[in-house]
XYZ file of N, CA and C in Angstrom:
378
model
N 50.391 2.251 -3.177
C 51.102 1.306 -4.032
C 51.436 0.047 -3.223
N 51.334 -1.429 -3.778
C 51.255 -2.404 -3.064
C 52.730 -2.688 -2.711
N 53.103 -3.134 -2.019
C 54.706 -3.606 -1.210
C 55.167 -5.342 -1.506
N 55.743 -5.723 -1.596
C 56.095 -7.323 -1.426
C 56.213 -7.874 -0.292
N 55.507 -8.586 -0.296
C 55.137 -9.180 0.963
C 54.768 -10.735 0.783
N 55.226 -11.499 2.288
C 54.422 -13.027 1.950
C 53.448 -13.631 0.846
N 53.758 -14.598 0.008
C 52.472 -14.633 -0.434
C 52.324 -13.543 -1.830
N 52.750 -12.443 -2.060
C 52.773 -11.655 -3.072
C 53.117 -12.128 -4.660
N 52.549 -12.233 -5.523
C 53.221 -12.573 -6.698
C 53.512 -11.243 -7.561
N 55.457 -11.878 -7.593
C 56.092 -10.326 -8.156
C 56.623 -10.875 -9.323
N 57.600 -10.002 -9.910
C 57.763 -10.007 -11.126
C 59.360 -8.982 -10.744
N 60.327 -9.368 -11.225
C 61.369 -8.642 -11.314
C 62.603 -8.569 -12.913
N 63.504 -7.388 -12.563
C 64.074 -7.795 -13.786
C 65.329 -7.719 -13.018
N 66.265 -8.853 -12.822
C 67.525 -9.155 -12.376
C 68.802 -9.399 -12.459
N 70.313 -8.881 -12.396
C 71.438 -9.477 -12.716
C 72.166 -10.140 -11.438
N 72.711 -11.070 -11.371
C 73.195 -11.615 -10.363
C 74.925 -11.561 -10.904
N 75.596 -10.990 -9.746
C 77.017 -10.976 -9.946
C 77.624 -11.957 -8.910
N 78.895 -12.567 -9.226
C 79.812 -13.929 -8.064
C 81.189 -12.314 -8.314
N 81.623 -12.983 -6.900
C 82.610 -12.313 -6.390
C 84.198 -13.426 -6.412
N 83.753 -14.621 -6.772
C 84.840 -15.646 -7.097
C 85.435 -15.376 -8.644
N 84.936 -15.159 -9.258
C 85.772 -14.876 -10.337
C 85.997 -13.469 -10.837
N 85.876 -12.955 -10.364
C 85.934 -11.088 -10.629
C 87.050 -10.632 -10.556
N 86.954 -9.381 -12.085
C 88.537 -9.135 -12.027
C 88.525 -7.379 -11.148
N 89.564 -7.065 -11.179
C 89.871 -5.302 -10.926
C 88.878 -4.486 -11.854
N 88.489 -4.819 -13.027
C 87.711 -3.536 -13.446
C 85.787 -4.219 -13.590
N 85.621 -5.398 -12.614
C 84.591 -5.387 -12.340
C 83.409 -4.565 -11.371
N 82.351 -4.182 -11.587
C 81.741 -3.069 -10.919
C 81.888 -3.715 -9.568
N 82.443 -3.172 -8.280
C 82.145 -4.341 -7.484
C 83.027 -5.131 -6.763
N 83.521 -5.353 -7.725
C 84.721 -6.490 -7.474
C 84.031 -7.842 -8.112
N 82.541 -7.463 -8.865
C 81.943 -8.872 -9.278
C 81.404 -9.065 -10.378
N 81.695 -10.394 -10.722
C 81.221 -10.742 -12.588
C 80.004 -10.769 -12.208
N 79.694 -10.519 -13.755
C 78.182 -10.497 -13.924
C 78.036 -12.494 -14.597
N 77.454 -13.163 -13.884
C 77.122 -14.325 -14.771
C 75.574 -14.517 -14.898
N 74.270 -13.974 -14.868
C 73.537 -14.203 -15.182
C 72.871 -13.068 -15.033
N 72.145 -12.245 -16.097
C 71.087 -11.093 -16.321
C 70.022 -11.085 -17.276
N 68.764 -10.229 -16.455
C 67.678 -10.379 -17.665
C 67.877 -9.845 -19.031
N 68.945 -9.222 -18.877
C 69.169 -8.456 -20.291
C 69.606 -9.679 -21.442
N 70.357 -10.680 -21.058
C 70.420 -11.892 -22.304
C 69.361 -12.536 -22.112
N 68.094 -12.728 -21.783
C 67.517 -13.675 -22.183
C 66.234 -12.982 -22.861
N 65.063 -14.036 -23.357
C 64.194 -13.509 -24.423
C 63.088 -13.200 -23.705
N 63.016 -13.320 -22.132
C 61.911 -12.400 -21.269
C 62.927 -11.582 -20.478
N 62.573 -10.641 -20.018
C 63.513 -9.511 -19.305
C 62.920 -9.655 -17.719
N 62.311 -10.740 -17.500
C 61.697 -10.589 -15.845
C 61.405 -11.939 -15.032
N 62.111 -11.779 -13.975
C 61.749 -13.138 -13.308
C 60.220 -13.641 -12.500
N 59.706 -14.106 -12.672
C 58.449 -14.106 -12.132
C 57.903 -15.196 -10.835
N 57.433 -14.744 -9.552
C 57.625 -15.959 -8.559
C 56.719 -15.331 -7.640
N 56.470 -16.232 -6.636
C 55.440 -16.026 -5.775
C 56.295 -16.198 -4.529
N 55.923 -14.811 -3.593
C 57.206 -14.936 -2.008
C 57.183 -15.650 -1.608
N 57.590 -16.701 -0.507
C 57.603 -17.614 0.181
C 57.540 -18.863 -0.643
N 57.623 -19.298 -1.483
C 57.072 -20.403 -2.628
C 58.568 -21.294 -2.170
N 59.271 -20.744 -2.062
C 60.861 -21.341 -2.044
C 61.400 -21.639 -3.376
N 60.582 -20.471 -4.134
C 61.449 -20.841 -5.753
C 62.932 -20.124 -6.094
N 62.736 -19.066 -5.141
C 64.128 -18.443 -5.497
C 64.936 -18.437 -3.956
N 66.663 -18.101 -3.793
C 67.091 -17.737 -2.200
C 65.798 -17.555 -1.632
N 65.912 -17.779 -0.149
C 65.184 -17.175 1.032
C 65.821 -15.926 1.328
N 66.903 -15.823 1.183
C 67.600 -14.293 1.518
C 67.809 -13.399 0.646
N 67.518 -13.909 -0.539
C 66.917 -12.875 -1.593
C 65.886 -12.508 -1.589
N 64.725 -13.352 -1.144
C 63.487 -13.191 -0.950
C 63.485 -11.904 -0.065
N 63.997 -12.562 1.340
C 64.292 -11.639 2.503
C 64.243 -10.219 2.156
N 65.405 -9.818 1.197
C 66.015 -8.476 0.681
C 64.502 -7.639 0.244
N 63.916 -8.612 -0.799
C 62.930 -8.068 -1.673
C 61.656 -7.263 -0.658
N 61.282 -8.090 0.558
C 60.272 -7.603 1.212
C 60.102 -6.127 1.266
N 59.557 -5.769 1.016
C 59.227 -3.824 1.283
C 59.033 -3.108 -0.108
N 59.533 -4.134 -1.174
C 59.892 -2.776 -2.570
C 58.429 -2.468 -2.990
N 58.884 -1.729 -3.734
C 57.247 -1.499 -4.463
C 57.688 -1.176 -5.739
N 56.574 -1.180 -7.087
C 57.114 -1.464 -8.057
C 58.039 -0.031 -8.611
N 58.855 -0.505 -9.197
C 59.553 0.309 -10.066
C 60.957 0.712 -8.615
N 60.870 -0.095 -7.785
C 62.496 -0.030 -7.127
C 63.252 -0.385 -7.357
N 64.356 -0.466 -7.085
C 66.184 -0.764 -7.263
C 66.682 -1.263 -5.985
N 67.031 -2.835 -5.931
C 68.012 -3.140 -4.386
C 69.128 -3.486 -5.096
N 70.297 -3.767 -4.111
C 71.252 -4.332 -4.672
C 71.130 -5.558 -3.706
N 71.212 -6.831 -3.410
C 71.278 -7.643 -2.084
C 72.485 -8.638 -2.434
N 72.891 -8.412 -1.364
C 73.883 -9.661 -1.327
C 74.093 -10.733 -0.857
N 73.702 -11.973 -1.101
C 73.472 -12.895 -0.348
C 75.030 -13.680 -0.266
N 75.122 -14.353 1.340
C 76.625 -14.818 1.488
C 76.603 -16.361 1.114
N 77.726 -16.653 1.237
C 78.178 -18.097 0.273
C 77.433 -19.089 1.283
N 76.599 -19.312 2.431
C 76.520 -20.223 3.307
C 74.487 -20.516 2.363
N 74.362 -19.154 2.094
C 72.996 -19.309 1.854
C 73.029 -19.742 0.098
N 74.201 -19.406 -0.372
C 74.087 -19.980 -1.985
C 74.117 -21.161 -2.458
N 74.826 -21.885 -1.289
C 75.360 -23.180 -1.479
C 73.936 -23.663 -1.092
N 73.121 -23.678 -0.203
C 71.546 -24.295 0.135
C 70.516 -23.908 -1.149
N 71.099 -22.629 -1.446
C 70.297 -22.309 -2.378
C 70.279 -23.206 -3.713
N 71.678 -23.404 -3.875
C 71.898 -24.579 -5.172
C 71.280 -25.715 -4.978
N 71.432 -25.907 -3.896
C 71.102 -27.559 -3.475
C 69.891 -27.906 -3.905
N 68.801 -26.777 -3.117
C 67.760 -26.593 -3.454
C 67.215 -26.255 -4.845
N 68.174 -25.997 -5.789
C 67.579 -25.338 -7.007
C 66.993 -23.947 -7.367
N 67.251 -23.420 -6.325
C 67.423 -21.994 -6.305
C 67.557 -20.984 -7.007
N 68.868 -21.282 -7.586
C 69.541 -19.560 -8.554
C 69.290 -19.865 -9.841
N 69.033 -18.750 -10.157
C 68.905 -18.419 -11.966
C 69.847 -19.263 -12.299
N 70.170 -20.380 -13.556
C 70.875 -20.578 -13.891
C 71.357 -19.895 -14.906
N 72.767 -19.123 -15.624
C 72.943 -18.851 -16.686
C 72.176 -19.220 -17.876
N 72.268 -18.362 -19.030
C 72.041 -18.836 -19.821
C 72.648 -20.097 -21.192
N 72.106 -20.953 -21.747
C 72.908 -22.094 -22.045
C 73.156 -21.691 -23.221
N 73.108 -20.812 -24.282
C 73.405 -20.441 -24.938
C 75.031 -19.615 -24.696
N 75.016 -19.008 -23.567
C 76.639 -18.217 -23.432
C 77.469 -19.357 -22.686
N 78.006 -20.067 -23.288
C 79.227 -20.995 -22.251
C 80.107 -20.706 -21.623
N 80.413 -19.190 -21.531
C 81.299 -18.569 -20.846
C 80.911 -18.539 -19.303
N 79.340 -17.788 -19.487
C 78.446 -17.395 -18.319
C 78.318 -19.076 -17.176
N 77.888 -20.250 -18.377
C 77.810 -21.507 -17.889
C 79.358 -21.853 -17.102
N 80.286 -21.631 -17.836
C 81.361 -22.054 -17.175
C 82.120 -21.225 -15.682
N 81.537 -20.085 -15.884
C 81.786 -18.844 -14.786
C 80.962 -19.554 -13.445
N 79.599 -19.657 -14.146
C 78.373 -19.943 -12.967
C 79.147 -21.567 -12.100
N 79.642 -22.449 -13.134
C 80.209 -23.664 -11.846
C 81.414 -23.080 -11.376
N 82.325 -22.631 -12.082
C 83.503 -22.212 -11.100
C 83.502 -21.526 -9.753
N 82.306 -20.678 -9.952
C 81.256 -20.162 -8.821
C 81.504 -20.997 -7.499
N 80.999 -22.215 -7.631
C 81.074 -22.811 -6.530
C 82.256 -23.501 -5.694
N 83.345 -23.050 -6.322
C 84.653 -23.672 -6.175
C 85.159 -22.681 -4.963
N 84.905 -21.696 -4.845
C 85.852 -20.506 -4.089
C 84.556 -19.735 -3.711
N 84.719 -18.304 -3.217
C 83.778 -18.101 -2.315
C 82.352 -17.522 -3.390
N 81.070 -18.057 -3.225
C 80.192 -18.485 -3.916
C 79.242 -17.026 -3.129
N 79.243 -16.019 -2.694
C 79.204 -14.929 -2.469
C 78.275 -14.470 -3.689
N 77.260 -13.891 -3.635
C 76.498 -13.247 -4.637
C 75.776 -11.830 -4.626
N 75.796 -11.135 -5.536
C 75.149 -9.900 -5.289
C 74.209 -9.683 -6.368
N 72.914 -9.503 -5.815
C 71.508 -9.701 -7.104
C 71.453 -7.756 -7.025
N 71.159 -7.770 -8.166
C 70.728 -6.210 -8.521
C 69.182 -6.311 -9.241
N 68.202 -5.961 -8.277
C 66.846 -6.240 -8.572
C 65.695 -5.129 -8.720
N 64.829 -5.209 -9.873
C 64.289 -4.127 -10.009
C 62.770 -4.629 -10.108
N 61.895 -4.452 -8.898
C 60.788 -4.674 -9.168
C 59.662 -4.051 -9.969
N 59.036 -4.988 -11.027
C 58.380 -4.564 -12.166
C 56.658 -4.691 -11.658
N 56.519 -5.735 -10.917
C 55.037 -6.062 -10.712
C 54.835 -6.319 -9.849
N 53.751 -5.807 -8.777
C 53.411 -6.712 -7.266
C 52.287 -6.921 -7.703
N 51.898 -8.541 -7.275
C 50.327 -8.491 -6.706
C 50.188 -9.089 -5.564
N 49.355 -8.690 -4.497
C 48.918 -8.846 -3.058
C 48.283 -10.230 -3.523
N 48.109 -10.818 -2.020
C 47.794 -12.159 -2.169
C 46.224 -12.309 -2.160
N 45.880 -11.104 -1.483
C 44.270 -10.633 -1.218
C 43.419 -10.136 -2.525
N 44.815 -9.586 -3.431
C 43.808 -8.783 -4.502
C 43.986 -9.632 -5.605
């Protein structure tokens, strides 16, 4: 079974939780502000190294093979580059709650934890 690796085009289905606005009965200690479950495709789709998504999410992903479960947590030094860059899922614009959660995000510690389930690898060779 193929692995993720450099160069690999994967396919995942993802929720990303912030630890800045999270209450006591969050899983975690963290809101959920953006998951494949609200939107009208259930999977993120990207090629490794491309710099379309974190580098330290990327990082996390290396090794899975399809049909795994990570949890990764990337820290507030790499989210904030990550924004800059254009990086993170943005919420969806339809929930204004999620929209308004996702900027407050960046106000206090911008801390993230992706819960990722890889659906598809393809090798860069095949």
């Amino acid at each position: 079974q193929e692995e993720v690796g450099k160069g690999s085009r994967v396919a995942f289905e993802m929720t990303a939780r912030g630890k800045s606005f999270a209450t006591n009965n969050e899983p975690g200690g963290m809101k959920v502000f953006d998951s494949s479950i609200d939107t009208d495709f259930n999977e993120v789709a990207f090629t490794v190294g491309s710099g379309e998504i974190p580098a330290a999410l990327e990082e996390g992903m290396l090794g899975m093979k399809r049909g795994s479960i990570r949890r990764i947590e990337v820290p507030s030094t790499f989210v904030f580059a990550a924004r800059k860059a254009g990086q993170l899922p943005e919420p969806m614009q339809k929930n204004k709650d999620e929209a308004r959660r996702f900027q407050a995000l960046f106000k206090t510690d911008a801390t993230l934890l992706f819960e990722v389930k890889c659906v598809r690898v393809k090798s860069p060779a095949s």
